[in-house]
Structure formats: structure tokens, C-alpha cells
């Protein structure tokens, strides 16, 4: 995959420039006069992309860093080292043994070890297949429904209860909260607007170019007060320590005389020193897994019907990962997610399908493509979701940002794709098409108030870009305190009323 950039979707058709949605009335699009470019992000006379900042230092974020290796290199083509076909009965241990054997090999070019190729056929899987080593690829022969030509992992049974069919990583020490001793500095810049890559810090001599650092903004009482404690309606207001911001970044440049570091990737919310200091520290990378891929297979979970929940919960879960990918995978009949991830950075999910979840249609279910906490710069591209409650969603609160859903499709939605709760930042829904929807609202960049557990402001600095919904269906767009959300070029009714 070549470098993915927002600029490739320009010039755009701007149907509405409306982005100050604090007014109490409904916003209706006027589809008549159309412009070639938006007034807030556009090409200048020298063909450079320009972003216009508003009075609160907000502008459309740069989303071009999402995906594997920040989208700067193609997904690797990894040589198959071992090949196997299915056998009668449970195939879990056979597949696991082959994967573990690959894990004993040395890393080679591009930090991979090799792929296990599963030949066409149906592989009964009663347990969980675990990818616990760097540089391992699990590859099938296709993700279609015909076992004579495709690889089908048939998830059977419910032991352990609510399991994953495939689990990547999950080391108990993988978290962005672990810092290397003696590596912390204070961010001394008075104000760093969202979208910035440059920070002044108290002691830049602690760092080297290429260091993996965390930018950490504690949610102090003053910071929470600046965002109205989440505007959580009748639920409890947000409390200090609940809405901390985390950005997993690498250092690109260091300027010692100016006490400045430059990050490889922007941050996606404002750092305002008057509301409490932010910090940076080197990440203790214990448990982080890299360069793991899953390709060309079908995960079909066996159930007792559309409302059954006594079966595997997720097709694929990734925990404690970076620079990994999932390509051309179809997943069916999960109750929670086709693909779920947490403690994840620079992940590409391309050409994947999350189809026909089997569960009750209520909370904590049918999040077909889900990003959870401590997740940055994730790309979902050319993905299809059906029968979802939340087809494309950030559920990771304030530690999730830079999440891109690009050229994706959803059919039969029961409710919205959205930032789900507690200050998810920089979500891009780009060229998303919704069809045959069961819900009036299909995309939400808004305040969820007392929904769930004090969800409050769920999306900030987020963009609906050329999103298409069926006639009479809507996008809900609202303005967070001191921040902005945007709808550009959408074929939809846009409202700031969530009902």
C-alpha cells in the first residue's frame, strides 16, 4: 500500500461549510451551488495543502499517518515457511504448534520470520489461536465461503466463554502507562494546538532521534472544567484521572538550543499548560508485538441462531501491537467484534468484512470494527460491515486518536458509527457509504451525554468527509467546548440534534 493521505481525496465537492453547530436548530444541507474545494482545507496556488485555523486554534487534522508504518511502505509480502491442510476434529493445537515453531526462527528482512499457509478447507477451532511472536503471518487461501478454494476457520463451542478465535499479542505488561526510569520531561510550551508535531520540553537531552515516547496529558480538574466535565447530562461528571490523553509517538528531530523535539506524528488535541502540565517519557516497550499479519482467510463462528450469545465473542482481537496488519479477512457471527484492538499503534485493516453478527441487539454488542483504549493511527480501508449496532467505531475514550475509516461500506445498521465515549480524538470517516439502514442516525460526531456510563463528549477534532447515507437518514454533528468537528462534502442531512 502506498502512503495514504487525505490529499488523495481532493478536490472535493463541498455541500455544506456548516461547522459551528452550537445553534439549537436543525441544519439542512443545500445541494445546489457546489464548490471544488472546502474553505477550511484546500490546495493553494502552489499545489500545497492548506489548513485554515479558527479562532480557537482548531483546524482539520492531518490524518495521513494512519496505518502500518504510518502508511509509508507497502504491507510486507512474507514468504510461506510452512503449509498445512485441515484434519477432522479440533485443529487448534496443530495450527498453534506450527505458529509457535515459526516463532523460533530468526527475524530477517523487514523484521519478519515467515508465514504459515493454511490450504483450502474447513478447520474446526475449539480454542484460541495465539500469535505471540514478532514477524509471524497467518495466511489462508482466500476468505470466501467455498471451502474447496478458501480457508475457513470454524469457531466451535464456547470454551472458554466469550473467547477470541484469534488473539494477537496480549502480553500482560503491554501498556502505554509504563515508562522507562529517568526518562520523563515536562512539556514547557505554553500552548500546543491539536495537529502540532513540535514540543518544547524541560530536558530534551534525555532523548535521541528514533526514541519511542508517550505524550501524556493528565485530566486535571482545571482541564475537565474547560470541557464542562464532559457535559454528561444526568450522569456523573468526568473526574480527574479518568480522561487522560496518551499519544504513542517517535522522535524525528531534536533541537537542543531551543529545547524542542519534533514528533514523527502530530498530537490530536490541545495541550494547554495553564490547565495543568503535560509530560513525555520513553515507553517501556515490554510485551509489544510487531510485524504480525493475518491474511486471506474466513472466520466463521458456529452459533445457534441470530440472537445466540453462547459462542466466541470476537473473530480477531489485537492487544499490545504495533505495525501489524489484517488483509482480506472475512468474519461472521461474532457477538462483539470482527476485529477489536487495544494498546495498538499503526495498524492496517484492509479489504476485510465483518458480517452478520449473532447476538442480542443491545449495548456492548455488534461493534463490527472496533478500536479500544490506547490506540493511535489505525487505518480501516475498503471494509464492509453488516447488521451492526456500531459498524465503525472508536470505543477507546481519550487515549484513542488518529483513527481512519476510508472507503468503507455498511449495510443494515441498527445505530450509528461514531466516536462512542469520553473524548476520542481525530476520527476520520472518509467516503463511507451506508445502505439499507435500520437507524435514522448513521454517523455521530457528538456529545452522547448520559448514554452508557457518562459518555459525554465522544468525538473531537473529527471529520465526516464525503459520507453518503440513504435519503432521510442523518449525520449528527456537534461542537465540543474549545474544539471542532467537521462535515465536508457529505451527501446527507446534517443535524446537531441527537434523537
XYZ file of C-alpha atoms in Angstrom:
499
model
C 0.000 0.000 0.000
C 1.363 3.408 -0.903
C 1.358 6.322 1.507
C -2.285 7.063 2.320
C -3.007 10.781 2.511
C -6.090 12.908 2.852
C -4.917 14.900 -0.131
C -5.746 11.986 -2.459
C -9.458 12.650 -1.924
C -9.215 16.230 -3.198
C -10.618 18.135 -4.961
C -13.816 17.569 -3.014
C -17.401 18.574 -3.534
C -18.419 20.797 -0.644
C -22.134 20.530 0.052
C -22.058 22.330 3.379
C -19.493 24.566 5.058
C -21.570 24.448 8.242
C -19.362 23.510 11.174
C -20.374 25.790 14.022
C -23.196 23.595 15.257
C -23.827 25.297 18.567
C -27.151 26.670 17.274
C -30.253 24.914 18.574
C -31.929 24.484 15.200
C -31.609 21.626 12.760
C -29.115 22.011 9.947
C -30.305 21.117 6.461
C -27.932 20.775 3.542
C -28.433 22.894 0.487
C -27.459 20.835 -2.525
C -27.217 23.351 -5.271
C -24.166 25.503 -5.679
C -21.100 23.316 -5.280
C -17.521 24.310 -4.774
C -14.456 22.423 -5.869
C -12.674 22.736 -2.545
C -13.534 23.359 1.088
C -12.770 26.764 2.559
C -11.098 25.135 5.580
C -8.740 22.712 3.783
C -7.679 23.323 0.201
C -4.859 23.417 -2.346
C -3.131 26.783 -2.670
C -1.745 28.250 -5.909
C 1.461 26.230 -5.436
C -0.474 22.956 -5.005
C 0.281 22.728 -1.294
C -2.487 21.598 1.033
C -3.504 24.434 3.364
C -5.483 24.152 6.579
C -7.387 27.177 7.901
C -7.382 27.631 11.680
C -10.385 29.065 13.517
C -10.426 31.448 16.468
C -9.987 28.546 18.929
C -6.877 27.179 17.154
C -8.831 24.307 15.563
C -8.347 23.036 12.049
C -8.970 19.838 10.123
C -6.370 17.299 11.331
C -3.773 15.670 9.108
C -4.769 12.007 9.034
C -2.039 10.847 6.688
C -0.095 8.921 9.348
C -2.637 6.136 9.834
C -1.816 2.506 9.198
C 1.144 0.145 9.042
C 4.455 2.051 9.343
C 2.448 5.299 9.134
C 1.407 4.321 5.609
C 4.904 4.989 4.252
C 5.661 1.477 2.987
C 3.564 -1.308 1.443
C 2.392 -4.194 3.558
C 5.201 -6.778 3.501
C 4.992 -9.905 1.367
C 6.127 -12.632 3.731
C 7.388 -15.993 2.471
C 5.408 -19.087 3.482
C 7.659 -21.327 5.577
C 5.127 -23.994 6.497
C 1.927 -25.294 4.901
C -0.881 -27.419 6.288
C -4.371 -28.625 5.437
C -7.337 -29.358 7.719
C -7.978 -32.581 9.633
C -11.101 -33.950 11.273
C -11.773 -32.696 14.783
C -10.156 -29.775 16.568
C -7.375 -28.082 14.578
C -6.453 -25.524 17.256
C -3.371 -27.301 18.640
C -1.989 -28.208 15.183
C -2.207 -24.606 13.985
C -0.802 -23.314 17.269
C 2.158 -25.689 17.169
C 3.051 -24.572 13.638
C 2.811 -20.892 14.617
C 4.964 -21.451 17.695
C 7.557 -23.238 15.573
C 7.726 -20.214 13.255
C 8.358 -18.133 16.355
C 11.646 -19.933 16.945
C 13.081 -18.769 13.590
C 15.357 -15.769 13.259
C 13.968 -12.446 12.068
C 15.055 -11.483 8.570
C 14.334 -8.708 6.050
C 11.711 -6.232 7.317
C 11.711 -7.973 10.697
C 9.590 -10.950 9.731
C 10.078 -14.666 10.354
C 7.682 -16.286 7.932
C 4.108 -17.268 7.176
C 2.036 -20.337 7.919
C -0.111 -21.085 4.867
C -3.408 -22.833 5.502
C -4.621 -24.678 2.413
C -8.284 -24.547 1.345
C -10.728 -26.358 3.602
C -12.638 -26.041 6.862
C -10.613 -26.054 10.084
C -12.639 -26.615 13.254
C -11.214 -24.382 16.004
C -12.485 -25.063 19.522
C -9.959 -22.820 21.260
C -7.996 -19.639 20.545
C -5.150 -19.362 18.032
C -2.484 -17.100 19.542
C 0.132 -15.110 17.634
C 2.646 -14.226 20.339
C 5.860 -13.635 18.380
C 7.047 -10.785 16.188
C 7.177 -11.279 12.443
C 4.587 -14.085 12.141
C 1.921 -14.218 9.429
C -1.121 -16.493 9.463
C -2.261 -16.794 5.856
C -5.138 -18.654 4.286
C -6.019 -19.325 0.690
C -8.995 -16.968 0.448
C -11.836 -15.525 2.521
C -14.813 -16.793 0.521
C -17.475 -19.313 1.524
C -16.396 -22.221 -0.707
C -14.029 -24.487 1.304
C -12.672 -26.057 -1.870
C -10.994 -22.763 -2.721
C -10.850 -20.832 0.568
C -9.654 -21.262 4.137
C -12.453 -21.341 6.725
C -11.688 -21.308 10.435
C -14.879 -22.629 12.014
C -15.067 -21.353 15.589
C -16.899 -24.049 17.548
C -18.085 -24.217 21.131
C -17.899 -21.643 23.915
C -14.879 -22.698 25.996
C -13.595 -20.505 27.412
C -16.751 -18.420 27.434
C -16.775 -15.381 25.137
C -13.327 -16.141 23.702
C -11.436 -14.806 20.692
C -10.906 -17.124 17.729
C -7.571 -15.402 17.008
C -5.624 -13.354 19.557
C -2.571 -11.311 18.587
C -0.313 -10.269 21.470
C -1.968 -9.797 24.889
C 1.210 -9.635 26.972
C 0.157 -8.648 30.494
C 2.734 -5.841 30.644
C 1.804 -4.181 27.346
C 0.508 -0.708 28.245
C 1.371 2.873 27.380
C 1.439 3.754 31.063
C 4.817 2.064 31.674
C 7.737 4.482 31.478
C 11.486 3.918 31.483
C 13.039 5.201 34.685
C 14.597 8.645 34.446
C 13.050 9.439 31.051
C 10.283 11.905 31.938
C 10.231 15.583 30.972
C 7.614 18.294 31.289
C 6.164 19.913 28.195
C 7.054 23.582 28.686
C 5.258 25.041 25.644
C 2.506 27.355 26.938
C 0.025 26.107 24.336
C 0.345 23.369 21.717
C -2.588 23.271 19.288
C -4.013 19.989 18.073
C -2.205 18.904 14.914
C 1.230 20.025 16.121
C 4.396 17.919 15.937
C 6.745 20.286 17.775
C 7.010 20.450 21.592
C 9.309 22.332 23.936
C 10.333 20.128 26.846
C 12.237 20.658 30.069
C 15.118 18.293 29.247
C 15.468 17.252 25.587
C 18.936 15.816 26.319
C 17.200 12.738 27.749
C 16.139 11.655 24.263
C 17.505 10.544 20.927
C 16.054 10.621 17.447
C 14.030 7.447 16.987
C 13.021 7.078 20.632
C 9.520 5.761 21.239
C 7.858 8.199 23.620
C 4.448 8.819 25.115
C 2.969 12.314 25.250
C 0.768 12.318 28.337
C -1.775 14.973 29.334
C -3.366 14.294 32.739
C -7.034 15.196 33.070
C -6.721 17.741 35.866
C -9.684 19.453 37.487
C -8.876 22.619 35.517
C -8.724 20.692 32.223
C -12.035 18.974 32.966
C -13.627 22.278 33.891
C -12.581 23.665 30.474
C -14.630 20.933 28.770
C -17.595 21.207 31.179
C -16.646 17.910 32.840
C -17.793 16.127 29.704
C -21.329 17.559 29.561
C -22.578 14.198 30.795
C -26.207 15.290 31.285
C -27.729 13.413 34.274
C -24.786 11.013 34.696
C -21.817 11.696 36.957
C -19.409 14.307 35.573
C -15.955 13.207 34.479
C -13.413 13.028 37.295
C -9.667 13.799 37.366
C -7.611 10.893 36.058
C -10.474 9.428 34.005
C -9.879 11.288 30.723
C -6.077 11.312 30.416
C -4.659 11.757 26.908
C -1.956 9.409 25.570
C -0.114 9.702 22.258
C 2.323 6.967 21.193
C 4.962 8.722 19.100
C 8.548 8.558 17.796
C 11.007 11.437 17.876
C 12.006 12.696 14.428
C 14.186 15.675 15.361
C 15.770 17.215 18.467
C 16.779 20.888 18.774
C 18.766 21.225 21.989
C 19.337 25.037 21.858
C 15.570 25.618 21.596
C 14.759 22.703 23.960
C 12.470 21.324 21.310
C 11.587 17.913 19.985
C 9.738 17.180 16.749
C 7.454 14.152 16.617
C 7.011 11.862 13.647
C 3.224 12.143 14.005
C 1.039 15.012 15.244
C -0.847 15.072 18.507
C -4.621 15.409 18.132
C -5.769 17.642 20.987
C -4.612 20.903 22.508
C -2.028 20.907 25.303
C -2.684 23.984 27.435
C -0.151 24.432 30.226
C -2.493 26.782 32.108
C -4.802 23.796 32.719
C -2.027 21.539 34.008
C 1.313 20.361 32.605
C 1.716 17.605 30.038
C 4.672 15.211 30.087
C 6.687 12.993 27.783
C 8.513 9.798 28.687
C 10.187 6.907 26.945
C 7.838 3.972 26.653
C 8.765 0.724 28.329
C 8.021 -1.476 25.329
C 7.845 -4.739 27.243
C 5.328 -7.048 25.614
C 4.777 -5.048 22.416
C 4.431 -7.304 19.337
C 5.355 -6.093 15.845
C 5.003 -7.123 12.213
C 2.264 -9.670 12.738
C -0.153 -10.268 9.882
C -3.383 -12.178 9.252
C -4.328 -12.668 5.611
C -6.780 -14.292 3.227
C -8.996 -16.358 5.467
C -12.570 -16.647 6.694
C -13.512 -16.885 10.375
C -16.999 -18.295 10.748
C -18.300 -18.725 14.292
C -20.786 -21.533 14.847
C -23.928 -20.416 16.725
C -27.497 -21.462 17.444
C -29.059 -18.513 15.630
C -29.146 -14.759 15.188
C -29.742 -13.966 18.887
C -27.456 -16.634 20.353
C -24.538 -15.464 22.506
C -23.099 -18.775 23.732
C -20.200 -18.692 21.275
C -16.908 -16.948 20.521
C -17.199 -13.204 21.107
C -14.562 -11.834 18.696
C -13.119 -13.161 15.483
C -9.812 -11.296 15.985
C -8.516 -9.320 18.927
C -5.158 -7.496 18.989
C -3.601 -6.343 22.288
C -0.210 -4.655 22.674
C 0.704 -4.395 18.992
C 2.301 -2.005 16.529
C 2.946 -2.089 12.787
C 0.656 -5.063 12.202
C -1.963 -5.762 9.544
C -5.099 -7.715 8.703
C -5.750 -8.126 4.989
C -8.616 -9.832 3.156
C -10.256 -11.479 6.157
C -13.990 -12.134 6.474
C -15.559 -12.728 9.891
C -19.093 -13.924 10.580
C -21.358 -14.411 13.605
C -19.222 -12.748 16.301
C -21.207 -11.166 19.130
C -18.900 -8.192 19.799
C -16.417 -7.536 17.002
C -14.998 -8.914 13.809
C -11.804 -7.017 14.691
C -11.102 -5.388 18.049
C -7.855 -3.819 19.235
C -6.361 -2.112 22.250
C -2.846 -0.846 23.074
C -2.349 -0.658 19.326
C -0.467 1.700 17.051
C -0.038 1.926 13.270
C -2.313 -0.959 12.291
C -3.800 -1.501 8.807
C -7.068 -3.376 8.360
C -7.758 -3.605 4.635
C -10.250 -5.444 2.428
C -11.970 -7.009 5.438
C -15.597 -7.918 6.134
C -17.458 -8.057 9.458
C -20.702 -9.814 8.588
C -23.906 -10.993 10.267
C -23.127 -10.736 13.980
C -25.150 -13.129 16.123
C -26.188 -11.620 19.453
C -28.894 -9.686 21.173
C -29.300 -6.230 19.707
C -28.341 -4.161 22.745
C -25.373 -2.478 24.423
C -21.811 -3.871 24.265
C -22.583 -5.914 21.165
C -22.155 -5.683 17.376
C -19.203 -3.269 17.211
C -18.063 -4.794 13.925
C -14.805 -2.828 13.526
C -13.805 -1.537 16.950
C -10.877 0.443 18.342
C -10.493 0.432 22.116
C -8.197 2.246 24.554
C -4.572 3.285 23.922
C -4.902 3.064 20.142
C -3.404 5.585 17.711
C -3.071 5.909 13.944
C -5.242 2.977 12.872
C -6.424 2.580 9.268
C -9.515 0.666 8.166
C -9.704 0.692 4.382
C -12.190 -0.902 1.993
C -14.033 -2.742 4.762
C -17.650 -3.934 4.836
C -19.886 -4.208 7.917
C -23.398 -5.671 8.017
C -26.114 -5.761 10.680
C -24.034 -3.722 13.107
C -25.052 -1.605 16.029
C -21.867 0.405 15.590
C -20.222 -0.603 12.313
C -17.121 1.612 12.515
C -16.365 2.889 15.996
C -13.799 4.305 18.373
C -14.631 2.945 21.820
C -11.265 3.835 23.306
C -12.044 7.120 25.088
C -9.365 9.804 25.448
C -6.424 7.518 24.633
C -7.737 6.742 21.122
C -6.925 9.106 18.251
C -5.968 9.252 14.597
C -8.483 6.548 13.581
C -9.305 6.459 9.863
C -12.189 4.632 8.192
C -11.618 5.046 4.452
C -13.772 3.842 1.554
C -15.814 1.542 3.776
C -19.378 0.286 3.457
C -22.099 -0.502 5.991
C -25.408 -2.243 5.383
C -28.348 -2.694 7.748
C -27.065 -0.580 10.656
C -29.106 -0.526 13.858
C -27.442 2.658 15.129
C -24.519 4.993 14.459
C -20.900 4.655 13.562
C -19.213 7.127 15.879
C -16.803 8.177 18.495
C -18.520 6.302 21.280
C -17.450 7.859 24.556
C -15.182 10.132 26.537
C -13.168 12.292 24.171
C -11.968 10.137 21.274
C -9.946 12.440 19.000
C -9.258 12.807 15.300
C -11.604 10.276 13.779
C -11.944 10.396 10.012
C -14.925 8.830 8.265
C -13.863 9.229 4.641
C -16.009 8.116 1.705
C -18.200 5.874 3.854
C -21.404 4.578 2.259
C -24.386 3.440 4.324
C -27.218 1.407 2.768
C -30.478 -0.216 3.907
C -30.171 1.326 7.355
C -32.468 0.495 10.260
C -31.485 3.692 12.095
C -32.278 7.318 11.291
C -28.851 8.485 12.526
C -25.923 6.747 10.847
C -22.844 8.747 11.844
C -22.281 10.679 15.073
C -19.561 13.191 15.939
C -21.220 14.493 19.045
C -21.948 14.511 22.745
C -23.529 11.259 23.958
C -24.308 12.777 27.350
C -25.607 10.191 29.791
C -25.665 7.333 27.293
C -23.950 4.299 28.764
C -21.668 5.435 31.589
C -21.099 9.211 31.452
C -20.108 9.000 27.781
C -20.271 12.775 27.344
C -18.292 14.348 24.519
C -17.391 11.338 22.404
C -15.670 12.878 19.345
C -13.448 15.928 18.965
C -11.371 17.213 16.041
C -13.164 14.610 13.891
C -14.314 14.669 10.278
C -17.084 13.250 8.125
C -15.657 13.534 4.623
C -17.776 12.641 1.577
C -20.032 10.339 3.594
C -23.192 9.097 1.841
C -26.346 7.982 3.638
C -29.758 6.963 2.280
C -32.447 9.588 1.753
C -33.947 10.905 5.019
C -31.063 9.467 7.106
C -28.748 11.741 9.037
C -25.321 12.651 10.323
C -25.281 14.201 13.809
C -22.560 16.828 14.198
C -21.928 18.918 17.321
C -19.225 21.299 18.502
C -17.263 20.312 21.650
C -16.018 23.019 24.040
C -12.992 24.762 22.509
C -12.759 22.172 19.731
C -14.478 21.376 16.472
C -15.973 18.578 14.390
C -16.478 18.833 10.647
C -18.700 17.572 7.835
C -17.320 18.199 4.359
C -18.770 17.047 1.057
C -21.373 14.749 2.636
C -24.483 13.505 0.873
C -26.682 13.594 3.942
C -28.968 15.617 6.138
C -26.751 17.039 8.863
C -28.218 17.989 12.231
C -26.905 18.947 15.627
C -29.929 17.371 17.322
C -29.298 13.886 18.690
C -32.567 11.996 18.951
